[in-house]
Coordinates of C-alpha atoms and ligand atoms in Angstrom, one line a residue:
M1 CA -6.8 8.5 -29.5
E2 CA -10.6 8.3 -30.2
K3 CA -11.1 6.4 -33.5
E4 CA -13.2 8.1 -36.2
N5 CA -14.6 4.8 -37.4
K6 CA -14.9 2.3 -34.6
T7 CA -14.0 -1.3 -35.6
K8 CA -16.9 -3.7 -35.5
G9 CA -17.0 -7.4 -35.0
K10 CA -19.2 -10.4 -34.0
V11 CA -18.9 -13.0 -31.4
V12 CA -17.8 -16.4 -32.7
G13 CA -17.0 -18.3 -29.5
I14 CA -17.5 -18.1 -25.7
V15 CA -15.6 -19.8 -22.9
A16 CA -16.9 -18.3 -19.6
N17 CA -15.5 -14.7 -19.6
L18 CA -13.3 -15.3 -22.6
V19 CA -15.0 -14.4 -25.8
M20 CA -13.7 -14.8 -29.4
V21 CA -14.6 -12.1 -31.8
E22 CA -14.2 -12.0 -35.5
V23 CA -13.2 -8.5 -36.4
E24 CA -13.7 -6.4 -39.5
G25 CA -10.8 -4.0 -39.0
P26 CA -7.8 -3.2 -36.8
V27 CA -7.9 -3.7 -33.1
A28 CA -5.1 -3.2 -30.5
Q29 CA -3.9 -5.2 -27.6
N30 CA -5.8 -4.2 -24.4
E31 CA -8.3 -2.2 -26.4
I32 CA -11.7 -1.9 -24.8
C33 CA -14.9 -3.1 -26.6
F34 CA -18.6 -3.5 -25.9
I35 CA -20.6 -6.6 -26.7
S36 CA -24.2 -5.9 -27.1
L37 CA -26.6 -8.3 -25.4
G38 CA -30.2 -7.2 -25.7
Q39 CA -30.5 -3.9 -23.8
E40 CA -27.1 -4.4 -22.2
N41 CA -23.6 -3.6 -23.3
L42 CA -20.9 -5.7 -21.8
M43 CA -17.5 -4.2 -21.4
A44 CA -14.5 -6.3 -22.4
E45 CA -10.7 -5.9 -23.0
V46 CA -8.7 -7.4 -25.9
I47 CA -6.1 -9.7 -24.5
K48 CA -4.9 -11.5 -27.6
V49 CA -5.2 -11.0 -31.4
V50 CA -4.6 -13.9 -33.8
G51 CA -5.3 -13.0 -37.4
K52 CA -9.0 -11.9 -37.6
I53 CA -9.9 -13.2 -34.2
A54 CA -9.7 -11.1 -31.1
Y55 CA -9.8 -12.8 -27.7
V56 CA -11.5 -10.5 -25.3
Q57 CA -12.0 -10.9 -21.6
V58 CA -15.4 -9.7 -20.5
F59 CA -15.6 -7.7 -17.2
E60 CA -19.0 -9.2 -16.5
S61 CA -21.0 -12.4 -16.5
T62 CA -21.5 -13.6 -20.1
R63 CA -24.6 -15.5 -19.2
G64 CA -27.0 -15.6 -22.1
L65 CA -24.4 -14.4 -24.6
K66 CA -24.7 -16.2 -28.0
P67 CA -22.4 -16.3 -31.1
G68 CA -23.4 -13.6 -33.6
S69 CA -23.7 -10.7 -31.1
A70 CA -22.3 -7.4 -32.3
V71 CA -19.1 -6.0 -30.9
T72 CA -17.9 -2.4 -31.1
F73 CA -14.2 -1.6 -30.4
E74 CA -13.7 1.8 -28.7
G75 CA -10.2 2.6 -29.9
H76 CA -8.8 3.1 -26.4
L77 CA -7.4 1.0 -23.6
L78 CA -9.0 0.6 -20.2
E79 CA -8.9 4.0 -18.7
V80 CA -9.7 5.8 -15.4
T81 CA -11.3 9.1 -15.2
L82 CA -9.2 11.6 -13.1
G83 CA -10.5 14.7 -11.6
P84 CA -11.7 16.3 -8.3
G85 CA -14.1 14.2 -6.3
I86 CA -12.2 10.9 -6.2
L87 CA -11.3 11.1 -2.5
S88 CA -13.4 9.1 -0.1
R89 CA -15.0 7.2 -2.9
N90 CA -15.5 3.4 -3.1
Y91 CA -14.9 2.1 -6.5
D92 CA -14.7 -1.3 -8.2
G93 CA -11.8 -2.2 -10.4
L94 CA -13.5 -0.5 -13.4
Q95 CA -14.0 2.7 -11.3
N96 CA -17.7 2.2 -10.9
D97 CA -18.9 4.1 -7.9
L98 CA -20.0 1.4 -5.5
D99 CA -22.1 3.8 -3.5
K100 CA -24.4 4.3 -6.5
M101 CA -25.0 0.6 -6.8
E102 CA -28.0 -1.4 -5.7
G103 CA -27.0 -4.3 -3.4
I104 CA -23.4 -5.1 -3.1
F105 CA -22.4 -5.0 -6.8
L106 CA -23.5 -3.4 -9.9
K107 CA -26.1 -4.9 -12.2
R108 CA -24.7 -6.4 -15.3
G109 CA -24.1 -3.9 -18.1
E110 CA -24.3 -1.0 -15.7
Y111 CA -21.5 1.5 -15.5
T112 CA -21.6 4.5 -13.2
D113 CA -19.9 7.9 -13.5
P114 CA -16.8 8.0 -11.3
L115 CA -17.2 11.8 -10.8
N116 CA -19.9 14.1 -9.7
R117 CA -20.6 16.2 -12.7
E118 CA -22.9 18.7 -10.9
K119 CA -20.8 19.6 -7.9
K120 CA -19.1 23.0 -8.1
W121 CA -15.5 23.3 -7.0
I122 CA -13.8 26.5 -5.9
F123 CA -11.0 26.8 -8.4
K124 CA -7.9 28.9 -7.9
P125 CA -5.6 29.4 -10.9
L126 CA -1.9 28.7 -10.3
A127 CA -0.7 29.5 -13.9
Q128 CA -1.0 32.6 -16.1
V129 CA -1.8 33.4 -19.7
G130 CA 1.5 33.1 -21.6
D131 CA 3.0 30.4 -19.4
E132 CA 4.7 27.5 -21.2
V133 CA 3.4 24.2 -19.8
Q134 CA 3.7 20.5 -20.4
A135 CA 1.9 17.3 -19.3
G136 CA 1.5 17.2 -15.5
D137 CA 2.1 21.0 -14.9
W138 CA -0.3 22.6 -12.5
L139 CA -2.9 25.0 -13.9
G140 CA -4.9 25.5 -10.7
E141 CA -6.2 23.9 -7.6
V142 CA -9.5 23.1 -5.9
D143 CA -10.0 22.1 -2.3
E144 CA -10.9 18.4 -2.0
N145 CA -11.7 17.4 1.6
G146 CA -8.9 19.7 2.8
Q147 CA -6.4 18.5 0.2
P148 CA -5.1 20.8 -2.5
H149 CA -6.2 19.0 -5.6
K150 CA -4.2 20.2 -8.5
I151 CA -5.8 20.6 -11.9
M152 CA -3.0 19.6 -14.3
V153 CA -2.2 19.6 -18.0
P154 CA -3.5 16.2 -19.1
F155 CA -0.8 13.5 -19.0
K156 CA -1.6 12.5 -22.6
M157 CA -0.6 16.0 -24.0
K158 CA 2.8 15.6 -25.7
G159 CA 5.1 18.6 -26.1
T160 CA 5.1 22.1 -24.9
F161 CA 2.1 24.4 -24.9
T162 CA 1.3 28.0 -24.2
I163 CA -1.6 29.0 -22.0
Q164 CA -4.0 31.3 -24.0
E165 CA -6.8 31.5 -21.5
I166 CA -7.2 30.5 -17.9
A167 CA -10.3 30.7 -15.7
G168 CA -10.2 33.2 -12.8
E169 CA -11.0 32.2 -9.2
G170 CA -14.5 30.9 -9.1
E171 CA -16.8 28.0 -8.7
Y172 CA -17.0 25.6 -11.6
T173 CA -18.1 22.1 -12.3
V174 CA -15.5 19.5 -13.4
D175 CA -16.6 19.8 -17.1
H176 CA -16.1 23.5 -17.3
T177 CA -13.3 24.7 -19.5
I178 CA -10.7 26.1 -17.1
A179 CA -7.9 26.7 -19.6
S180 CA -7.1 26.9 -23.3
I181 CA -3.6 26.0 -24.5
T182 CA -1.9 26.0 -27.9
D183 CA 0.9 23.9 -29.3
G184 CA 3.8 25.1 -31.4
A185 CA 1.6 25.0 -34.5
G186 CA -1.0 27.1 -32.9
E187 CA -3.5 24.3 -32.5
K188 CA -5.8 25.0 -29.6
T189 CA -7.0 22.6 -26.9
D190 CA -9.6 23.4 -24.3
L191 CA -9.0 21.8 -20.9
T192 CA -11.5 20.9 -18.2
M193 CA -10.8 19.5 -14.7
V194 CA -11.2 16.0 -16.0
Q195 CA -8.7 13.8 -17.9
K196 CA -8.4 10.1 -18.7
W197 CA -5.5 7.7 -18.5
P198 CA -5.0 4.0 -19.4
V199 CA -4.5 2.1 -16.2
K200 CA -1.9 -0.3 -17.5
I201 CA 0.5 2.4 -18.5
A202 CA 2.6 4.3 -15.8
I203 CA 2.1 8.0 -15.6
T204 CA 5.6 9.5 -16.1
A205 CA 4.9 13.2 -16.1
F206 CA 7.7 14.0 -13.6
K207 CA 11.3 15.1 -13.9
E208 CA 13.1 12.4 -12.0
K209 CA 12.5 9.3 -9.9
P210 CA 15.5 8.8 -7.7
R211 CA 15.9 5.9 -5.2
P212 CA 13.8 6.6 -2.2
F213 CA 15.8 8.0 0.7
K214 CA 13.5 9.3 3.4
L215 CA 12.1 7.3 6.3
L216 CA 8.3 7.0 6.1
E217 CA 7.1 6.9 9.7
T218 CA 4.4 4.3 10.3
G219 CA 4.3 4.3 14.1
V220 CA 4.8 0.6 14.0
R221 CA 8.0 -0.1 16.0
C222 CA 9.1 -3.3 14.4
M223 CA 8.9 -1.6 11.0
D224 CA 10.3 1.9 11.8
T225 CA 13.0 0.9 14.2
L226 CA 14.1 -2.5 12.8
N227 CA 13.2 -2.5 9.1
P228 CA 12.0 0.9 8.0
I229 CA 10.2 1.6 4.8
T230 CA 10.9 4.8 2.9
E231 CA 8.7 7.5 1.4
G232 CA 8.1 6.0 -2.1
G233 CA 9.4 2.6 -1.1
T234 CA 7.9 -0.8 -1.6
G235 CA 7.2 -3.6 0.9
F236 CA 5.1 -6.7 1.3
I237 CA 3.5 -8.6 4.1
P238 CA 3.3 -12.3 3.5
G239 CA 1.4 -14.3 6.1
P240 CA -0.6 -17.4 6.5
F241 CA -4.4 -17.2 7.1
G242 CA -5.3 -15.1 10.2
T243 CA -1.8 -14.0 11.2
G244 CA -2.7 -10.2 11.2
K245 CA -2.1 -9.0 7.6
T246 CA -5.2 -6.9 7.5
V247 CA -4.8 -5.5 11.1
L248 CA -1.3 -4.5 10.2
Q249 CA -2.3 -2.8 6.9
H250 CA -5.0 -0.9 8.7
A251 CA -2.6 0.3 11.4
I252 CA -0.2 1.5 8.7
S253 CA -3.0 3.2 6.7
K254 CA -4.1 5.0 9.8
Q255 CA -0.8 6.1 11.1
A256 CA 1.7 6.5 8.3
E257 CA 2.6 10.1 7.4
A258 CA 0.7 10.0 4.1
D259 CA -1.6 12.6 2.6
I260 CA -3.7 10.1 0.6
V261 CA -4.4 6.5 1.4
I262 CA -5.6 4.2 -1.4
I263 CA -6.7 0.7 -0.6
A264 CA -7.0 -2.0 -3.2
A265 CA -9.2 -4.6 -1.4
C266 CA -9.0 -7.9 -3.3
G267 CA -11.1 -10.2 -1.1
E268 CA -12.0 -13.8 -1.2
R269 CA -15.5 -13.4 -0.1
A270 CA -17.9 -10.4 -0.6
N271 CA -18.3 -10.0 3.1
E272 CA -14.6 -9.4 3.6
V273 CA -14.8 -6.4 1.3
V274 CA -18.0 -5.2 2.8
E275 CA -16.1 -5.2 6.2
I276 CA -13.8 -2.6 4.7
F277 CA -16.7 -0.4 3.8
T278 CA -18.2 -0.6 7.2
E279 CA -15.1 -0.5 9.3
F280 CA -12.9 1.9 7.4
P281 CA -15.2 4.9 7.5
E282 CA -15.3 4.6 11.3
L283 CA -11.6 4.8 11.7
E284 CA -10.4 8.1 13.2
D285 CA -7.6 9.9 11.5
P286 CA -5.0 10.6 14.2
R287 CA -3.5 13.2 12.0
T288 CA -6.5 15.4 11.5
G289 CA -9.0 14.2 14.1
K290 CA -11.5 13.7 11.2
K291 CA -12.5 10.5 9.7
L292 CA -9.8 8.6 7.9
I293 CA -12.1 7.9 4.9
E294 CA -11.9 11.6 4.0
R295 CA -8.4 11.1 2.6
T296 CA -8.9 7.5 1.5
I297 CA -10.0 5.9 -1.7
I298 CA -11.1 2.2 -1.7
I299 CA -11.0 0.1 -4.8
A300 CA -12.7 -3.2 -4.1
N301 CA -13.3 -6.5 -5.7
T302 CA -14.1 -10.0 -4.7
S303 CA -13.7 -13.5 -6.1
N304 CA -17.3 -13.5 -7.4
M305 CA -16.5 -10.6 -9.7
P306 CA -15.3 -11.5 -13.2
V307 CA -11.7 -12.2 -13.5
A308 CA -10.8 -9.2 -15.7
A309 CA -12.4 -6.7 -13.3
R310 CA -10.3 -8.2 -10.5
E311 CA -7.2 -8.0 -12.6
A312 CA -7.8 -4.4 -13.4
S313 CA -8.4 -3.2 -9.8
V314 CA -4.8 -2.9 -8.6
Y315 CA -3.9 -1.0 -11.8
T316 CA -6.8 1.4 -11.3
A317 CA -5.6 1.9 -7.7
M318 CA -2.0 2.5 -8.9
T319 CA -3.1 5.0 -11.6
I320 CA -5.2 7.0 -9.2
G321 CA -2.1 7.0 -6.9
E322 CA 0.1 8.3 -9.7
Y323 CA -2.5 11.1 -10.3
Y324 CA -2.2 12.3 -6.7
R325 CA 1.5 11.9 -6.7
A326 CA 1.7 14.3 -9.6
M327 CA 0.0 16.8 -7.4
G328 CA 3.0 16.7 -5.0
L329 CA 1.3 14.5 -2.4
K330 CA 2.5 11.6 -0.4
V331 CA 0.4 8.6 -1.4
L332 CA 0.2 5.3 0.5
L333 CA -1.1 2.5 -1.6
M334 CA -2.1 -0.8 0.1
A335 CA -3.2 -4.0 -1.7
D336 CA -4.8 -6.8 0.4
S337 CA -4.2 -9.4 -0.9
T338 CA -2.1 -9.4 -4.1
S339 CA -2.4 -13.2 -4.1
R340 CA -6.1 -12.8 -5.1
W341 CA -4.9 -10.6 -7.9
A342 CA -2.4 -13.2 -9.1
Q343 CA -5.1 -15.8 -9.0
A344 CA -7.1 -13.6 -11.5
L345 CA -4.0 -13.6 -13.7
R346 CA -3.8 -17.3 -13.4
E347 CA -7.4 -17.9 -14.3
M348 CA -7.1 -15.8 -17.4
S349 CA -3.9 -17.4 -18.5
N350 CA -5.4 -20.9 -18.1
R351 CA -8.4 -19.9 -20.1
L352 CA -6.2 -18.7 -22.9
E353 CA -4.5 -22.1 -22.7
E354 CA -1.1 -20.4 -22.4
L355 CA 1.9 -22.5 -21.4
P356 CA 1.7 -22.5 -17.6
G357 CA 4.5 -21.6 -15.3
P358 CA 5.0 -22.9 -11.7
D359 CA 1.6 -23.7 -9.9
A360 CA -0.1 -22.9 -13.2
F361 CA 0.6 -19.1 -12.8
P362 CA 1.5 -17.3 -16.0
M363 CA 5.1 -17.7 -17.1
D364 CA 5.6 -13.9 -16.9
L365 CA 4.2 -13.6 -13.3
S366 CA 7.4 -12.2 -11.9
A367 CA 7.7 -9.6 -14.7
V368 CA 4.0 -8.5 -14.2
I369 CA 4.6 -8.2 -10.4
S370 CA 7.9 -6.3 -10.8
N371 CA 6.4 -4.0 -13.4
F372 CA 3.6 -3.2 -11.0
Y373 CA 5.8 -2.6 -8.0
S374 CA 8.1 -0.4 -10.1
R375 CA 5.3 2.2 -10.6
A376 CA 5.6 3.1 -6.9
G377 CA 8.4 5.6 -6.0
F378 CA 9.6 9.0 -5.0
T379 CA 9.5 11.7 -7.7
Y380 CA 10.7 15.2 -8.3
L381 CA 8.0 17.0 -10.4
N382 CA 8.8 19.4 -13.2
N383 CA 8.3 22.3 -10.8
G384 CA 10.8 20.9 -8.3
K385 CA 8.2 19.7 -5.8
T386 CA 8.1 16.1 -4.6
G387 CA 5.5 13.4 -4.6
S388 CA 5.5 9.8 -3.7
I389 CA 3.7 6.5 -3.8
T390 CA 4.7 4.0 -1.1
F391 CA 3.3 0.6 -1.9
I392 CA 2.7 -2.2 0.6
G393 CA 1.0 -5.4 -0.6
T394 CA 0.0 -8.4 1.4
V395 CA 0.5 -11.9 0.1
S396 CA -1.4 -14.9 1.4
P397 CA 0.7 -17.9 0.6
A398 CA -1.3 -21.1 0.6
G399 CA -0.4 -23.2 3.6
G400 CA 2.2 -20.5 4.6
N401 CA 4.6 -21.8 2.0
L402 CA 6.9 -18.8 1.2
K403 CA 8.4 -20.7 -1.7
E404 CA 5.1 -20.4 -3.8
P405 CA 5.3 -18.3 -7.0
V406 CA 3.5 -15.2 -5.8
T407 CA 5.6 -14.8 -2.7
E408 CA 8.8 -15.6 -4.6
S409 CA 8.0 -13.1 -7.4
T410 CA 7.0 -10.4 -4.9
R411 CA 10.2 -10.9 -3.0
K412 CA 12.2 -9.9 -6.1
A413 CA 10.1 -6.8 -6.6
A414 CA 9.6 -5.4 -3.1
R415 CA 12.4 -3.9 -1.0
C416 CA 10.9 -4.6 2.4
F417 CA 9.8 -7.9 3.6
Y418 CA 7.5 -8.2 6.7
G419 CA 7.0 -11.9 7.1
L420 CA 4.2 -12.8 9.5
S421 CA 5.0 -15.9 11.5
Q422 CA 2.3 -18.4 12.4
A423 CA 4.2 -19.2 15.6
R424 CA 4.2 -15.6 16.7
A425 CA 0.6 -15.2 15.9
D426 CA -0.3 -18.4 17.8
S427 CA 1.5 -17.0 20.9
K428 CA -0.2 -13.7 20.4
R429 CA 3.0 -11.8 19.8
Y430 CA 1.5 -9.1 17.6
P431 CA 2.3 -7.7 15.2
A432 CA 3.5 -11.2 14.2
I433 CA 6.3 -9.8 12.0
D434 CA 9.2 -12.3 12.2
P435 CA 12.2 -10.2 13.5
I436 CA 14.8 -12.6 12.0
D437 CA 13.5 -13.3 8.6
S438 CA 12.1 -9.8 7.8
Y439 CA 14.3 -7.2 6.3
S440 CA 14.4 -3.7 4.7
K441 CA 16.9 -3.4 1.9
Y442 CA 16.7 0.4 2.4
L443 CA 18.9 0.0 5.4
E444 CA 21.7 -0.8 3.0
Y445 CA 21.2 2.4 0.8
P446 CA 23.8 5.0 1.8
E447 CA 21.3 7.8 1.2
V448 CA 18.9 6.1 3.6
Q449 CA 21.6 5.6 6.2
E450 CA 22.6 9.2 5.9
N451 CA 19.0 10.3 6.3
L452 CA 18.4 8.2 9.4
E453 CA 21.6 9.5 11.0
K454 CA 20.6 13.0 10.3
Y455 CA 16.9 12.6 11.2
I456 CA 17.3 10.4 14.3
N457 CA 20.9 10.3 15.6
K458 CA 24.4 9.4 14.7
S459 CA 24.5 6.0 16.4
W460 CA 21.0 5.0 15.3
L461 CA 22.1 2.4 12.6
N462 CA 24.6 1.0 15.0
D463 CA 21.9 0.6 17.7
V464 CA 19.5 -1.0 15.3
M465 CA 22.1 -3.6 14.3
K466 CA 22.9 -4.3 17.9
A467 CA 19.2 -5.0 18.5
K468 CA 19.0 -7.3 15.5
D469 CA 22.1 -9.1 16.7
I470 CA 20.6 -9.7 20.2
L471 CA 17.4 -11.0 18.6
L472 CA 19.4 -13.5 16.5
R473 CA 21.6 -14.6 19.4
G474 CA 18.5 -14.9 21.7
K475 CA 16.9 -17.3 19.2
E476 CA 20.1 -19.4 19.1
A477 CA 20.3 -19.5 22.9
M478 CA 16.7 -20.5 23.1
E479 CA 17.3 -23.4 20.7
Q480 CA 20.2 -24.6 22.8
I481 CA 18.1 -24.3 26.0
N482 CA 15.4 -26.3 24.4
I483 CA 17.8 -29.1 23.4
L484 CA 20.0 -29.2 26.5
G485 CA 17.5 -28.1 29.2
D486 CA 17.6 -25.2 31.5
D487 CA 20.4 -26.7 33.7
G488 CA 22.3 -28.0 30.7
V489 CA 23.5 -24.6 29.4
P490 CA 25.7 -21.9 31.0
I491 CA 23.7 -19.1 32.7
G492 CA 24.9 -16.7 30.0
F493 CA 22.6 -18.5 27.5
H494 CA 19.6 -17.6 29.7
E495 CA 20.8 -14.0 30.0
T496 CA 21.1 -13.7 26.2
F497 CA 17.7 -15.3 25.7
W498 CA 16.0 -13.0 28.1
K499 CA 17.7 -9.9 26.6
S500 CA 16.2 -10.8 23.3
E501 CA 12.8 -11.3 25.0
L502 CA 13.1 -7.8 26.4
I503 CA 13.5 -6.4 22.9
D504 CA 10.7 -8.6 21.7
F505 CA 8.2 -7.6 24.4
V506 CA 9.1 -3.9 24.5
I507 CA 10.0 -3.0 21.0
L508 CA 8.5 -5.6 18.7
Q509 CA 5.2 -6.3 20.3
Q510 CA 2.7 -3.6 20.0
D511 CA -1.0 -3.5 20.7
A512 CA -2.8 -2.2 17.6
F513 CA -6.0 -1.7 19.6
D514 CA -4.5 0.5 22.4
K515 CA -4.9 4.2 22.0
I516 CA -1.3 5.0 23.0
D517 CA 0.6 1.8 22.2
A518 CA -0.9 1.6 18.6
S519 CA 1.3 4.3 17.2
T520 CA 4.8 5.3 18.5
P521 CA 6.4 8.4 17.1
M522 CA 10.0 8.2 16.1
N523 CA 11.4 10.2 19.0
R524 CA 9.7 7.8 21.4
Q525 CA 11.0 4.8 19.4
Q526 CA 14.5 6.2 19.7
Y527 CA 14.1 6.7 23.4
M528 CA 12.8 3.2 24.0
L529 CA 15.5 1.5 21.9
T530 CA 18.2 3.5 23.7
K531 CA 16.7 2.5 27.1
V532 CA 16.4 -1.1 26.2
L533 CA 19.9 -1.3 24.8
Q534 CA 21.4 0.2 28.0
L535 CA 20.0 -2.8 29.8
V536 CA 21.0 -5.3 27.1
E537 CA 24.6 -4.0 27.3
S538 CA 24.8 -4.2 31.0
N539 CA 26.6 -7.1 32.7
F540 CA 24.7 -8.8 35.4
S541 CA 25.9 -11.4 37.9
F542 CA 23.2 -14.0 38.2
H543 CA 23.6 -17.1 40.2
H544 CA 20.7 -19.2 38.9
F545 CA 18.7 -19.3 35.7
E546 CA 15.5 -18.7 37.5
E547 CA 17.0 -15.4 38.8
V548 CA 17.5 -14.3 35.2
S549 CA 13.9 -15.0 34.2
S550 CA 12.3 -13.3 37.2
F551 CA 14.5 -10.2 36.9
F552 CA 13.7 -9.8 33.2
K553 CA 10.0 -10.6 33.7
E554 CA 9.9 -7.8 36.2
L555 CA 11.6 -5.4 33.8
I556 CA 9.4 -6.4 30.9
N557 CA 6.3 -5.9 32.9
E558 CA 7.4 -2.3 33.8
F559 CA 8.4 -1.5 30.3
K560 CA 5.1 -2.8 28.9
Q561 CA 3.2 -0.5 31.2
M562 CA 5.4 2.3 30.0
N563 CA 4.3 1.5 26.4
Y564 CA 0.7 2.0 27.5
T565 CA 1.5 5.3 29.1
E566 CA 1.6 8.8 27.6
F567 CA 5.2 9.6 26.7
E568 CA 7.0 11.8 29.3
S569 CA 4.0 12.1 31.5
E570 CA 4.2 11.9 35.3
K571 CA 3.2 8.3 35.2
F572 CA 5.8 7.6 32.5
K573 CA 8.5 9.1 34.7
Q574 CA 7.3 7.0 37.6
H575 CA 7.8 3.8 35.5
E576 CA 11.3 5.1 34.6
K577 CA 12.1 5.4 38.3
T578 CA 10.8 1.9 39.1
L579 CA 13.0 0.6 36.3
E580 CA 16.0 2.2 37.9
E581 CA 15.1 0.6 41.2
I582 CA 14.8 -2.9 39.7
M583 CA 18.2 -2.4 38.1
Q584 CA 19.7 -1.2 41.4
K585 CA 18.4 -4.2 43.2
Q586 CA 20.1 -6.5 40.7
A587 CA 23.4 -4.6 40.9
N588 CA 23.6 -5.1 44.6
Ligands
ATP601 N1 -1.2 -5.9 16.0 C1 -2.2 -6.6 16.6 N2 -2.6 -6.4 17.8 C2 -3.6 -7.1 18.4 N3 -4.3 -8.1 17.8 C3 -3.9 -8.4 16.5 C4 -2.9 -7.7 15.9 N4 -2.7 -8.2 14.6 C5 -3.6 -9.2 14.5 N5 -4.4 -9.4 15.7 C6 -5.4 -10.4 15.9 O1 -5.4 -11.4 14.9 C7 -6.7 -11.5 14.2 C8 -6.5 -11.8 12.7 O2 -5.9 -10.7 12.1 P1 -6.2 -10.3 10.5 O3 -7.6 -10.4 10.2 O4 -5.4 -9.1 10.2 O5 -5.4 -11.6 9.8 P2 -5.2 -11.8 8.3 O6 -3.8 -12.2 8.1 O7 -5.6 -10.6 7.5 O8 -6.2 -12.9 8.0 P3 -6.7 -13.4 6.5 O9 -5.7 -14.4 6.0 O10 -8.0 -14.1 6.9 O11 -6.9 -12.2 5.7 C9 -7.3 -10.1 14.5 O12 -8.7 -10.2 14.5 C10 -6.8 -9.7 15.9 O13 -7.6 -10.3 16.9
MG602 MG1 -6.9 -10.3 5.9

């Protein structure tokens, strides 16, 4: 794709980060160019071409830039560099290594190498001379922080190739030639451990991408039990300011059964993003006992970064995710918050003076969001192995208005909706996921239903529906009690309400900061739901509404202590016994 003769041009107009360039030759949409400004070269991307004028968005401040400056077009799109050594890195949206920077962000015109070119990796070949290969096929692997990092035939290679040479087991740098392949015409290509890929194009070097069907355990009960996400599934978490989006995303990152976690941190202020760098490395990985950061990649940007760099960051994160998925790994991709990303789209669109859609977002916002979400998914690779990207984005709707364009568009794209409610957050019912408004469309997929029944038990779906039904009826009962007063409704209303409170306190509410309660394995979730439903389905004979509340409060208290106790321990069994006693007392 490298051009022999790079197209040149010169700056003819500047509007903040949008620069108009008069070009002397052909340029492509989204092509990368460099604008020279004294000693510095500013990277930019073509976003519109009209006749001889290319509109480019500069990834940096254009301070000091004047008309007449020379521009060189590179002949390729914005690309990421893929190879061993990406794990546990902190990058910005252009894949600059933020640990190599001075201060919080890079100096203008400075770009760093995303990979370590000196480090030697222990390479093990997985293919042999004579093997027929195509894009994405595994040639060998190196150990990257305990993960088998596959060295693959570059995704850009089209057609079938034959391996002529492959390196033996040994230590090599990423730029060492590890294989030579020839195409049908005998043309030879030398391959290293590094390849590049344009971020805005999905990597499709897999055989099949069926609908996701397997439960992805997160340890968060109100997700796994009530509205499960699948391996390769998509979900989003909208919530007003301070309702627990970030805490929930961190809990999921920590606990979900993923091999690789990628975080696209789109922050409002620089310090929010700095928090990620200081807090995340400290988090312990409950799966390995090591630090979570060892299998995490962070792509960060803040509102003071130029709009184009912010826009690029989620694509960079997704492309890196696709790279690891092609290795047969389970990738969890989190973006917090995608509203900031959409704001970058809006700024750019406004600067281009495009016809605006609702709230001045671009007209094609929905398509852009859907297109992005559709890159997640569960895949069968060419060799029959599987890989997945599960994507969960947060959305911060202004004023908590779920009808605003970003939330609405995301709702169309994502299959799970975990709406955080201000009222629940205010009453400290964490995680504040609204049990009535939230949903998982996966529960309607026959293949997911089948998988849940097989993996958990035959009556699981039925039980989940019962729990949802009680929550809904509890809410209705509460509304009636609020209108008519405690004495104004039949005692059964109180019973229904308190049964839903039991589910709320025991299943839905979960302390993200408690060692045991933070993460509940599926077998324990199953046990708790069964136990709670037994109570919910019992008939009691109460004489007064106060009797109802004191009975359920006692139960809830015991159950809550159980949640903080190690599963099936002596203490746990003691709580079970106490529960029985409370029940017996009521039965008499
Ligand atoms: N699951 C939880 N368990 C206990 N406390 C929680 C939980 N979720 C949220 N909180 C509390 O709520 C506070 C705010 O949460 P968080 O920072 O995640 O909100 P946010 O929605 O990301 O906010 P912002 O809109 O500012 O990004 C936390 O500092 C914590 O005290
Ligand atoms: Mg947050």
